[in-house]
mmCIF file of C-alpha atoms in Angstrom:
data_model
loop_
_atom_site.group_PDB
_atom_site.id
_atom_site.type_symbol
_atom_site.label_atom_id
_atom_site.label_comp_id
_atom_site.label_asym_id
_atom_site.label_seq_id
_atom_site.Cartn_x
_atom_site.Cartn_y
_atom_site.Cartn_z
ATOM 1 C CA MET A 1 -7.004 6.718 -54.943
ATOM 2 C CA HIS A 2 -5.056 9.637 -53.566
ATOM 3 C CA PRO A 3 -2.533 9.037 -50.808
ATOM 4 C CA ILE A 4 -3.099 10.711 -47.479
ATOM 5 C CA ARG A 5 0.123 12.267 -46.315
ATOM 6 C CA SER A 6 0.970 13.608 -42.887
ATOM 7 C CA SER A 7 2.276 17.148 -42.564
ATOM 8 C CA ALA A 8 4.430 18.910 -39.984
ATOM 9 C CA LEU A 9 2.941 19.060 -36.498
ATOM 10 C CA PRO A 10 1.663 22.302 -34.986
ATOM 11 C CA ALA A 11 3.994 24.236 -32.732
ATOM 12 C CA THR A 12 1.820 23.490 -29.721
ATOM 13 C CA LEU A 13 2.307 19.776 -30.246
ATOM 14 C CA SER A 14 5.913 19.322 -31.310
ATOM 15 C CA ARG A 15 7.210 16.144 -32.832
ATOM 16 C CA ARG A 16 9.717 15.890 -29.959
ATOM 17 C CA ARG A 17 6.922 15.980 -27.373
ATOM 18 C CA LEU A 18 4.972 13.345 -29.251
ATOM 19 C CA LEU A 19 7.963 11.082 -29.554
ATOM 20 C CA GLN A 20 8.680 11.528 -25.861
ATOM 21 C CA ALA A 21 5.118 10.534 -25.102
ATOM 22 C CA ALA A 22 5.418 7.591 -27.431
ATOM 23 C CA GLY A 23 8.471 6.491 -25.506
ATOM 24 C CA ALA A 24 6.287 6.215 -22.443
ATOM 25 C CA THR A 25 4.683 3.149 -24.005
ATOM 26 C CA ALA A 26 7.731 1.040 -23.189
ATOM 27 C CA ALA A 27 5.579 -1.073 -20.922
ATOM 28 C CA CYS A 28 3.909 -2.435 -24.052
ATOM 29 C CA SER A 29 6.837 -4.867 -24.504
ATOM 30 C CA LEU A 30 7.407 -3.769 -28.101
ATOM 31 C CA ILE A 31 9.714 -6.018 -30.104
ATOM 32 C CA ALA A 32 12.700 -4.852 -32.088
ATOM 33 C CA ALA A 33 11.835 -3.647 -35.583
ATOM 34 C CA PRO A 34 12.850 -5.913 -38.481
ATOM 35 C CA ALA A 35 15.745 -4.473 -40.444
ATOM 36 C CA PHE A 36 15.269 -4.235 -44.211
ATOM 37 C CA ALA A 37 18.223 -3.669 -46.518
ATOM 38 C CA GLN A 38 16.511 -0.563 -47.864
ATOM 39 C CA THR A 39 13.323 1.383 -47.227
ATOM 40 C CA ARG A 40 10.293 -0.228 -48.812
ATOM 41 C CA ALA A 41 7.325 1.700 -50.178
ATOM 42 C CA ILE A 42 4.152 0.043 -48.857
ATOM 43 C CA SER A 43 0.539 1.024 -49.546
ATOM 44 C CA LEU A 44 -2.363 0.575 -47.124
ATOM 45 C CA THR A 45 -6.068 1.175 -47.689
ATOM 46 C CA LEU A 46 -8.486 2.174 -44.962
ATOM 47 C CA PRO A 47 -12.060 0.835 -44.998
ATOM 48 C CA TRP A 48 -13.658 4.227 -45.552
ATOM 49 C CA VAL A 49 -12.924 7.956 -45.420
ATOM 50 C CA VAL A 50 -10.396 9.003 -42.799
ATOM 51 C CA ASN A 51 -12.098 9.515 -39.443
ATOM 52 C CA GLY A 52 -11.570 9.017 -35.737
ATOM 53 C CA SER A 53 -12.257 5.295 -35.944
ATOM 54 C CA ASN A 54 -9.566 4.335 -38.456
ATOM 55 C CA TYR A 55 -6.785 6.933 -38.668
ATOM 56 C CA TRP A 56 -4.234 5.267 -36.382
ATOM 57 C CA PRO A 57 -1.887 4.150 -39.216
ATOM 58 C CA MET A 58 -1.449 7.851 -39.998
ATOM 59 C CA VAL A 59 -0.438 8.478 -36.398
ATOM 60 C CA GLY A 60 2.209 5.757 -36.620
ATOM 61 C CA LYS A 61 3.465 7.233 -39.876
ATOM 62 C CA GLU A 62 3.857 10.661 -38.274
ATOM 63 C CA LEU A 63 5.566 9.259 -35.179
ATOM 64 C CA GLY A 64 8.028 7.217 -37.227
ATOM 65 C CA TYR A 65 6.768 3.782 -36.190
ATOM 66 C CA PHE A 66 6.884 2.539 -39.787
ATOM 67 C CA LYS A 67 10.006 4.413 -40.826
ATOM 68 C CA LYS A 68 12.043 2.790 -38.050
ATOM 69 C CA ARG A 69 10.949 -0.545 -39.471
ATOM 70 C CA GLY A 70 12.164 0.359 -42.951
ATOM 71 C CA ILE A 71 8.711 1.146 -44.345
ATOM 72 C CA ASP A 72 7.659 4.241 -46.310
ATOM 73 C CA LEU A 73 3.909 3.983 -45.758
ATOM 74 C CA THR A 74 1.218 5.518 -47.942
ATOM 75 C CA VAL A 75 -2.315 5.482 -46.483
ATOM 76 C CA SER A 76 -5.385 5.869 -48.713
ATOM 77 C CA ARG A 77 -9.078 6.141 -47.998
ATOM 78 C CA GLY A 78 -11.375 3.247 -48.867
ATOM 79 C CA ASN A 79 -14.847 2.903 -50.308
ATOM 80 C CA GLY A 80 -16.319 0.400 -47.889
ATOM 81 C CA SER A 81 -14.833 -2.753 -46.399
ATOM 82 C CA VAL A 82 -15.974 -5.073 -49.178
ATOM 83 C CA ALA A 83 -14.408 -2.850 -51.855
ATOM 84 C CA ALA A 84 -11.273 -2.282 -49.757
ATOM 85 C CA ALA A 85 -10.737 -6.015 -49.297
ATOM 86 C CA GLN A 86 -11.180 -6.538 -53.023
ATOM 87 C CA ALA A 87 -8.608 -3.819 -53.703
ATOM 88 C CA VAL A 88 -6.048 -5.667 -51.555
ATOM 89 C CA ALA A 89 -6.865 -8.972 -53.251
ATOM 90 C CA ASN A 90 -6.463 -7.309 -56.666
ATOM 91 C CA LYS A 91 -3.010 -5.949 -55.677
ATOM 92 C CA GLN A 92 -4.037 -2.302 -55.713
ATOM 93 C CA PHE A 93 -2.697 -2.145 -52.149
ATOM 94 C CA ASP A 94 -0.212 -4.218 -50.200
ATOM 95 C CA LEU A 95 -2.356 -4.410 -47.071
ATOM 96 C CA GLY A 96 -5.631 -3.073 -45.768
ATOM 97 C CA VAL A 97 -7.563 -2.164 -42.655
ATOM 98 C CA VAL A 98 -10.948 -3.741 -43.258
ATOM 99 C CA PHE A 99 -13.951 -4.668 -41.135
ATOM 100 C CA PHE A 100 -14.304 -8.415 -40.604
ATOM 101 C CA GLY A 101 -17.579 -8.591 -42.532
ATOM 102 C CA GLY A 102 -15.857 -7.349 -45.689
ATOM 103 C CA THR A 103 -13.077 -9.914 -45.411
ATOM 104 C CA LEU A 104 -15.553 -12.709 -44.711
ATOM 105 C CA VAL A 105 -17.706 -11.935 -47.755
ATOM 106 C CA ASN A 106 -14.702 -11.749 -50.068
ATOM 107 C CA MET A 107 -13.065 -14.915 -48.759
ATOM 108 C CA ALA A 108 -16.378 -16.720 -49.253
ATOM 109 C CA ARG A 109 -16.134 -15.603 -52.876
ATOM 110 C CA GLY A 110 -12.730 -17.257 -53.126
ATOM 111 C CA LEU A 111 -10.420 -14.250 -52.752
ATOM 112 C CA PRO A 112 -7.100 -15.280 -51.139
ATOM 113 C CA LEU A 113 -7.051 -13.013 -48.081
ATOM 114 C CA GLN A 114 -6.317 -13.453 -44.389
ATOM 115 C CA ALA A 115 -6.411 -11.222 -41.324
ATOM 116 C CA LEU A 116 -3.039 -10.654 -39.672
ATOM 117 C CA ALA A 117 -4.433 -8.901 -36.606
ATOM 118 C CA THR A 118 -7.752 -7.842 -35.100
ATOM 119 C CA VAL A 119 -7.953 -4.285 -33.798
ATOM 120 C CA GLY A 120 -11.653 -3.845 -32.971
ATOM 121 C CA TYR A 121 -13.748 -6.631 -31.507
ATOM 122 C CA ASP A 122 -17.276 -5.368 -32.104
ATOM 123 C CA ALA A 123 -18.545 -3.965 -35.401
ATOM 124 C CA LEU A 124 -21.194 -2.077 -33.378
ATOM 125 C CA MET A 125 -24.178 -3.297 -35.360
ATOM 126 C CA GLY A 126 -27.488 -2.171 -33.932
ATOM 127 C CA ASN A 127 -30.494 0.088 -34.113
ATOM 128 C CA LEU A 128 -30.380 3.817 -33.556
ATOM 129 C CA VAL A 129 -33.389 5.725 -32.227
ATOM 130 C CA LEU A 130 -33.919 9.289 -31.065
ATOM 131 C CA GLU A 131 -33.276 9.856 -27.377
ATOM 132 C CA ASP A 132 -36.982 10.314 -26.562
ATOM 133 C CA SER A 133 -38.134 7.342 -28.668
ATOM 134 C CA PRO A 134 -40.692 4.990 -27.069
ATOM 135 C CA ILE A 135 -38.650 2.073 -28.415
ATOM 136 C CA ARG A 136 -36.992 0.627 -25.325
ATOM 137 C CA GLY A 137 -36.925 -3.098 -25.960
ATOM 138 C CA PRO A 138 -37.039 -5.462 -28.950
ATOM 139 C CA LYS A 139 -40.835 -5.927 -28.992
ATOM 140 C CA ASP A 140 -41.259 -2.150 -29.184
ATOM 141 C CA PHE A 141 -40.102 -2.295 -32.826
ATOM 142 C CA GLU A 142 -43.375 -3.954 -33.777
ATOM 143 C CA GLY A 143 -45.728 -1.460 -35.375
ATOM 144 C CA LYS A 144 -42.813 0.869 -36.163
ATOM 145 C CA ARG A 145 -40.907 1.941 -39.293
ATOM 146 C CA VAL A 146 -37.267 0.825 -39.424
ATOM 147 C CA GLY A 147 -35.015 2.361 -42.059
ATOM 148 C CA THR A 148 -32.081 0.449 -43.501
ATOM 149 C CA VAL A 149 -29.620 0.579 -46.387
ATOM 150 C CA ALA A 150 -29.747 -2.742 -48.237
ATOM 151 C CA THR A 151 -26.030 -2.701 -49.069
ATOM 152 C CA SER A 152 -24.852 -1.662 -45.600
ATOM 153 C CA ALA A 153 -22.718 -4.023 -43.527
ATOM 154 C CA GLU A 154 -25.251 -4.511 -40.750
ATOM 155 C CA SER A 155 -28.426 -4.810 -42.837
ATOM 156 C CA PRO A 156 -28.355 -8.625 -43.326
ATOM 157 C CA TYR A 157 -28.068 -9.155 -39.565
ATOM 158 C CA TRP A 158 -31.278 -7.294 -38.659
ATOM 159 C CA THR A 159 -33.252 -10.499 -39.211
ATOM 160 C CA ALA A 160 -30.800 -12.413 -37.012
ATOM 161 C CA TYR A 161 -31.314 -9.901 -34.210
ATOM 162 C CA ALA A 162 -35.079 -10.112 -34.652
ATOM 163 C CA ALA A 163 -34.978 -13.909 -34.451
ATOM 164 C CA LYS A 164 -32.794 -13.805 -31.312
ATOM 165 C CA THR A 165 -35.067 -11.337 -29.519
ATOM 166 C CA GLY A 166 -38.509 -12.470 -30.684
ATOM 167 C CA ILE A 167 -39.383 -9.506 -32.911
ATOM 168 C CA ASP A 168 -42.198 -10.362 -35.323
ATOM 169 C CA LEU A 169 -40.894 -8.780 -38.532
ATOM 170 C CA THR A 170 -44.313 -9.109 -40.191
ATOM 171 C CA LYS A 171 -45.356 -6.326 -37.805
ATOM 172 C CA VAL A 172 -42.406 -4.076 -38.682
ATOM 173 C CA THR A 173 -42.349 -1.783 -41.725
ATOM 174 C CA ARG A 174 -38.899 -2.000 -43.302
ATOM 175 C CA GLN A 175 -38.069 1.119 -45.306
ATOM 176 C CA GLN A 176 -35.168 1.101 -47.772
ATOM 177 C CA LEU A 177 -33.094 4.275 -47.617
ATOM 178 C CA ASP A 178 -30.167 5.831 -49.434
ATOM 179 C CA ALA A 179 -26.891 5.653 -47.499
ATOM 180 C CA ARG A 180 -26.502 9.434 -47.780
ATOM 181 C CA LEU A 181 -29.919 10.081 -46.243
ATOM 182 C CA ILE A 182 -30.374 7.476 -43.535
ATOM 183 C CA GLU A 183 -29.328 9.653 -40.586
ATOM 184 C CA ARG A 184 -31.422 12.526 -41.947
ATOM 185 C CA ALA A 185 -34.450 10.208 -42.170
ATOM 186 C CA LEU A 186 -34.170 9.426 -38.449
ATOM 187 C CA MET A 187 -33.482 13.055 -37.564
ATOM 188 C CA ASP A 188 -36.586 14.192 -39.479
ATOM 189 C CA LYS A 189 -38.699 11.331 -38.024
ATOM 190 C CA GLN A 190 -39.414 9.814 -41.424
ATOM 191 C CA VAL A 191 -38.661 6.514 -39.681
ATOM 192 C CA ASP A 192 -38.801 5.472 -36.026
ATOM 193 C CA ALA A 193 -35.434 3.701 -36.039
ATOM 194 C CA ILE A 194 -32.599 2.789 -38.358
ATOM 195 C CA THR A 195 -30.185 -0.094 -38.559
ATOM 196 C CA ALA A 196 -26.672 1.259 -38.180
ATOM 197 C CA ILE A 197 -23.009 0.829 -37.451
ATOM 198 C CA GLY A 198 -22.750 2.785 -34.214
ATOM 199 C CA SER A 199 -19.320 4.273 -34.826
ATOM 200 C CA SER A 200 -20.568 5.721 -38.134
ATOM 201 C CA SER A 201 -24.071 7.019 -37.425
ATOM 202 C CA ILE A 202 -23.845 8.159 -33.798
ATOM 203 C CA PRO A 203 -21.071 10.734 -34.440
ATOM 204 C CA VAL A 204 -22.897 12.114 -37.488
ATOM 205 C CA LEU A 205 -26.065 12.855 -35.547
ATOM 206 C CA ASP A 206 -24.333 13.934 -32.345
ATOM 207 C CA SER A 207 -22.218 16.482 -34.248
ATOM 208 C CA LEU A 208 -25.512 17.926 -35.551
ATOM 209 C CA GLY A 209 -26.835 18.243 -32.010
ATOM 210 C CA VAL A 210 -29.217 15.293 -32.328
ATOM 211 C CA LYS A 211 -29.227 13.045 -29.263
ATOM 212 C CA THR A 212 -29.831 9.364 -29.854
ATOM 213 C CA ARG A 213 -29.920 5.994 -28.120
ATOM 214 C CA PHE A 214 -28.140 2.972 -29.532
ATOM 215 C CA ILE A 215 -29.598 -0.524 -29.182
ATOM 216 C CA PRO A 216 -26.631 -2.886 -29.674
ATOM 217 C CA TRP A 217 -27.240 -6.264 -31.247
ATOM 218 C CA ALA A 218 -24.155 -7.596 -29.471
ATOM 219 C CA ASN A 219 -26.208 -7.771 -26.269
ATOM 220 C CA ALA A 220 -28.276 -10.460 -27.999
ATOM 221 C CA GLY A 221 -25.232 -12.293 -29.362
ATOM 222 C CA VAL A 222 -25.339 -10.797 -32.875
ATOM 223 C CA GLN A 223 -21.775 -9.566 -33.137
ATOM 224 C CA LEU A 224 -18.908 -9.475 -35.630
ATOM 225 C CA TYR A 225 -15.306 -8.384 -35.227
ATOM 226 C CA ALA A 226 -14.575 -4.871 -36.489
ATOM 227 C CA ALA A 227 -11.293 -3.570 -37.954
ATOM 228 C CA GLN A 228 -8.640 -6.080 -38.945
ATOM 229 C CA VAL A 229 -5.310 -5.817 -40.759
ATOM 230 C CA ILE A 230 -5.492 -7.972 -43.899
ATOM 231 C CA ALA A 231 -3.117 -9.104 -46.621
ATOM 232 C CA ARG A 232 -3.056 -11.509 -49.542
ATOM 233 C CA ARG A 233 -2.088 -15.069 -48.699
ATOM 234 C CA GLU A 234 0.830 -14.875 -51.131
ATOM 235 C CA THR A 235 2.180 -11.851 -49.254
ATOM 236 C CA ILE A 236 1.907 -13.681 -45.950
ATOM 237 C CA ASP A 237 3.625 -16.783 -47.306
ATOM 238 C CA ALA A 238 6.397 -14.998 -49.200
ATOM 239 C CA ASP A 239 7.045 -11.914 -47.059
ATOM 240 C CA ALA A 240 6.488 -12.732 -43.394
ATOM 241 C CA GLY A 241 9.022 -10.062 -42.381
ATOM 242 C CA LEU A 242 6.964 -7.338 -44.017
ATOM 243 C CA CYS A 243 3.769 -8.632 -42.428
ATOM 244 C CA GLN A 244 5.399 -8.653 -38.999
ATOM 245 C CA ALA A 245 6.772 -5.138 -39.436
ATOM 246 C CA MET A 246 3.387 -3.798 -40.569
ATOM 247 C CA VAL A 247 1.460 -5.495 -37.772
ATOM 248 C CA ASP A 248 3.933 -4.237 -35.175
ATOM 249 C CA GLY A 249 3.798 -0.698 -36.570
ATOM 250 C CA ILE A 250 0.005 -0.636 -36.726
ATOM 251 C CA LEU A 251 -0.482 -2.088 -33.249
ATOM 252 C CA GLU A 252 2.076 0.308 -31.798
ATOM 253 C CA SER A 253 0.075 3.106 -33.435
ATOM 254 C CA VAL A 254 -3.166 1.785 -31.949
ATOM 255 C CA VAL A 255 -1.642 1.664 -28.471
ATOM 256 C CA TYR A 256 -0.451 5.256 -28.802
ATOM 257 C CA THR A 257 -3.957 6.451 -29.709
ATOM 258 C CA LEU A 258 -5.456 4.491 -26.808
ATOM 259 C CA LYS A 259 -3.068 6.128 -24.364
ATOM 260 C CA ASN A 260 -2.980 9.577 -25.960
ATOM 261 C CA PRO A 261 -6.376 10.178 -27.586
ATOM 262 C CA GLN A 262 -6.206 13.980 -27.723
ATOM 263 C CA ALA A 263 -2.613 14.175 -28.966
ATOM 264 C CA SER A 264 -3.507 11.600 -31.611
ATOM 265 C CA LEU A 265 -6.452 13.680 -32.799
ATOM 266 C CA GLU A 266 -4.192 16.705 -33.179
ATOM 267 C CA ILE A 267 -2.134 14.650 -35.623
ATOM 268 C CA LEU A 268 -5.342 13.801 -37.499
ATOM 269 C CA TYR A 269 -6.420 17.450 -37.700
ATOM 270 C CA LYS A 270 -3.030 18.474 -39.069
ATOM 271 C CA ALA A 271 -2.936 15.667 -41.627
ATOM 272 C CA GLN A 272 -6.594 16.185 -42.632
ATOM 273 C CA PRO A 273 -7.329 19.901 -42.031
ATOM 274 C CA GLU A 274 -10.758 19.636 -43.641
ATOM 275 C CA ILE A 275 -11.908 17.625 -40.598
ATOM 276 C CA ALA A 276 -11.021 20.443 -38.239
ATOM 277 C CA MET A 277 -12.582 23.079 -40.511
ATOM 278 C CA ALA A 278 -15.878 21.288 -41.151
ATOM 279 C CA LYS A 279 -18.856 22.133 -38.954
ATOM 280 C CA GLY A 280 -18.943 19.484 -36.252
ATOM 281 C CA GLY A 281 -15.819 17.859 -37.712
ATOM 282 C CA LYS A 282 -13.812 17.766 -34.509
ATOM 283 C CA GLU A 283 -16.795 16.620 -32.475
ATOM 284 C CA ASN A 284 -17.370 13.809 -34.970
ATOM 285 C CA ALA A 285 -13.716 12.749 -34.760
ATOM 286 C CA VAL A 286 -13.692 12.708 -30.955
ATOM 287 C CA ILE A 287 -16.818 10.569 -30.734
ATOM 288 C CA SER A 288 -15.906 8.164 -33.533
ATOM 289 C CA GLN A 289 -12.498 7.640 -31.930
ATOM 290 C CA GLY A 290 -14.028 6.986 -28.521
ATOM 291 C CA LEU A 291 -16.583 4.532 -29.884
ATOM 292 C CA ALA A 292 -13.943 2.639 -31.858
ATOM 293 C CA GLN A 293 -11.606 2.528 -28.863
ATOM 294 C CA ALA A 294 -14.401 1.058 -26.754
ATOM 295 C CA THR A 295 -14.392 -1.949 -29.100
ATOM 296 C CA MET A 296 -10.647 -2.463 -28.605
ATOM 297 C CA VAL A 297 -11.062 -3.300 -24.917
ATOM 298 C CA ALA A 298 -11.773 -7.015 -25.171
ATOM 299 C CA PRO A 299 -10.657 -10.243 -23.463
ATOM 300 C CA GLU A 300 -8.803 -11.322 -26.598
ATOM 301 C CA ALA A 301 -6.420 -8.359 -26.439
ATOM 302 C CA MET A 302 -6.272 -8.086 -22.669
ATOM 303 C CA GLN A 303 -5.423 -11.753 -22.115
ATOM 304 C CA ASN A 304 -3.392 -12.600 -25.221
ATOM 305 C CA GLY A 305 -1.893 -9.318 -26.402
ATOM 306 C CA MET A 306 -2.832 -6.690 -28.952
ATOM 307 C CA GLY A 307 -4.152 -8.015 -32.247
ATOM 308 C CA TYR A 308 -5.184 -11.500 -31.084
ATOM 309 C CA SER A 309 -8.123 -13.220 -32.838
ATOM 310 C CA SER A 310 -10.201 -15.924 -31.153
ATOM 311 C CA ILE A 311 -10.573 -18.810 -33.591
ATOM 312 C CA PRO A 312 -13.675 -20.264 -31.831
ATOM 313 C CA THR A 313 -15.284 -16.810 -31.945
ATOM 314 C CA LEU A 314 -14.570 -16.591 -35.677
ATOM 315 C CA ALA A 315 -16.279 -19.967 -36.134
ATOM 316 C CA SER A 316 -19.446 -18.658 -34.478
ATOM 317 C CA MET A 317 -19.324 -15.537 -36.671
ATOM 318 C CA ILE A 318 -19.125 -17.641 -39.839
ATOM 319 C CA SER A 319 -22.218 -19.520 -38.666
ATOM 320 C CA LEU A 320 -24.010 -16.256 -37.854
ATOM 321 C CA ALA A 321 -23.244 -14.819 -41.299
ATOM 322 C CA ALA A 322 -24.474 -17.958 -43.048
ATOM 323 C CA LYS A 323 -27.743 -18.035 -41.103
ATOM 324 C CA ALA A 324 -28.297 -14.313 -41.653
ATOM 325 C CA GLY A 325 -27.946 -14.690 -45.420
ATOM 326 C CA ALA A 326 -24.865 -12.489 -45.564
ATOM 327 C CA LEU A 327 -23.109 -15.204 -47.591
ATOM 328 C CA THR A 328 -24.352 -16.307 -50.990
ATOM 329 C CA ALA A 329 -25.677 -19.824 -51.563
ATOM 330 C CA ASP A 330 -22.574 -20.721 -53.578
ATOM 331 C CA ALA A 331 -20.197 -19.356 -50.924
ATOM 332 C CA LYS A 332 -16.918 -21.195 -50.483
ATOM 333 C CA PRO A 333 -16.796 -23.210 -47.230
ATOM 334 C CA LEU A 334 -14.590 -21.404 -44.747
ATOM 335 C CA ARG A 335 -12.609 -22.637 -41.779
ATOM 336 C CA PRO A 336 -12.118 -20.091 -38.977
ATOM 337 C CA GLU A 337 -8.343 -20.644 -39.000
ATOM 338 C CA ASP A 338 -8.314 -19.579 -42.666
ATOM 339 C CA LEU A 339 -9.864 -16.224 -41.794
ATOM 340 C CA ALA A 340 -7.172 -15.081 -39.371
ATOM 341 C CA THR A 341 -3.731 -16.008 -38.114
ATOM 342 C CA ASN A 342 -2.169 -15.195 -34.740
ATOM 343 C CA ARG A 343 1.428 -15.749 -35.842
ATOM 344 C CA PHE A 344 2.161 -12.000 -35.992
ATOM 345 C CA VAL A 345 0.382 -10.851 -32.816
ATOM 346 C CA GLY A 346 0.587 -11.129 -29.039
ATOM 347 C CA LYS A 347 3.963 -9.388 -28.754
ATOM 348 C CA ILE A 348 2.557 -6.054 -27.579
ATOM 349 C CA LYS A 349 0.914 -6.425 -24.180
ATOM 350 C CA LEU A 350 -0.486 -3.831 -21.823
ATOM 351 C CA SER A 351 -0.425 -4.018 -18.050
ATOM 352 C CA ALA A 352 -3.560 -4.239 -15.929
ATOM 353 C CA ALA A 353 -3.018 -0.630 -14.865
ATOM 354 C CA GLU A 354 -2.787 0.500 -18.485
ATOM 355 C CA TRP A 355 -6.005 -1.316 -19.364
ATOM 356 C CA ASP A 356 -7.728 0.221 -16.340
ATOM 357 C CA ALA A 357 -6.780 3.705 -17.553
ATOM 358 C CA ILE A 358 -8.071 2.946 -21.047
ATOM 359 C CA LYS A 359 -11.331 1.538 -19.643
ATOM 360 C CA LYS A 360 -11.828 4.770 -17.736
ATOM 361 C CA ASN A 361 -11.293 6.789 -20.927
ATOM 362 C CA VAL A 362 -13.817 4.776 -22.960
ATOM 363 C CA ALA A 363 -16.460 4.444 -20.214
ATOM 364 C CA PRO A 364 -18.536 7.398 -21.544
ATOM 365 C CA TYR A 365 -18.615 5.797 -24.988
ATOM 366 C CA ASN A 366 -19.720 2.420 -23.658
ATOM 367 C CA LYS A 367 -22.616 4.278 -22.043
ATOM 368 C CA MET A 368 -23.364 5.953 -25.371
ATOM 369 C CA LEU A 369 -23.418 2.522 -27.025
ATOM 370 C CA GLY A 370 -25.644 0.911 -24.423
ATOM 371 C CA ILE A 371 -23.154 -1.921 -24.100
ATOM 372 C CA ALA A 372 -24.038 -4.374 -21.330
#
């Protein structure tokens, strides 16, 4: 995997201006950075290609949030959350940003991982239909063709959503599609709907000028956490100082992007110029960032501080995954407290006014997601 390195900022967005803006986040109650005897080179994998939903560690790298904590951070793209979690477990990376479903599957296989912080609280599983589709409610899927990718994160939970909402799946034609073609299949009306992760598929189609409607499974109680910061258990046990420094740096980065979405995207475009040059690249980044940020506004973070994981909620998600068949029959029994720890989080807290401003920013994306 090739490291993704940040470059100098454009003249219109100087490093000094960004750092001044970052200083405005003092109300976040940031803790003092741990002091290491010497700078440590640390590697982090993202869950997928760099995009607006996952690039915030790169922002923190550019703004010096990791450097001031004695960390020389290298950020690499991933190849899906399951593979990214495996790469952390196999010591290819020190830590990772991985969707909860990928961590859950790998821990059920016996890999010694744990989440240090939760960043996104809804994986945005659901169905995507064209804007003028006659599918308005769950029963409208009957008699229709629904495309899905068997290996995609949301695919196993389609049956759980159907069971919750009374869809008779014997009346639904399920069409297996290639991951590279699923959005095209909906666009070309080869299928009437697809199963999707909203933050992935909506920006792709929107950047092509295709208007869609998202039917979120979370409204029916079929919901998983999204992005989490993970590490090996041995790293957590032996190097708590590193874990704390990384969590603090990542969460500080997340807060900056929440408060300064456009300035953050300028950092992304400079670090990954191909995004800005690609047709629809900037539009995709703006939407994927907005959708991901909508999932960060949750009671867990608002009441307990950035990064907090609800252990009872994790317990219900384990049960959901088991019933949906997302875990193999020989899966290792899991306790919710094994999946995540809150020992490194809760130190960065936003005020009610700050949350209100963020809610206003993400309101258009909640509408796009059809979130109740």
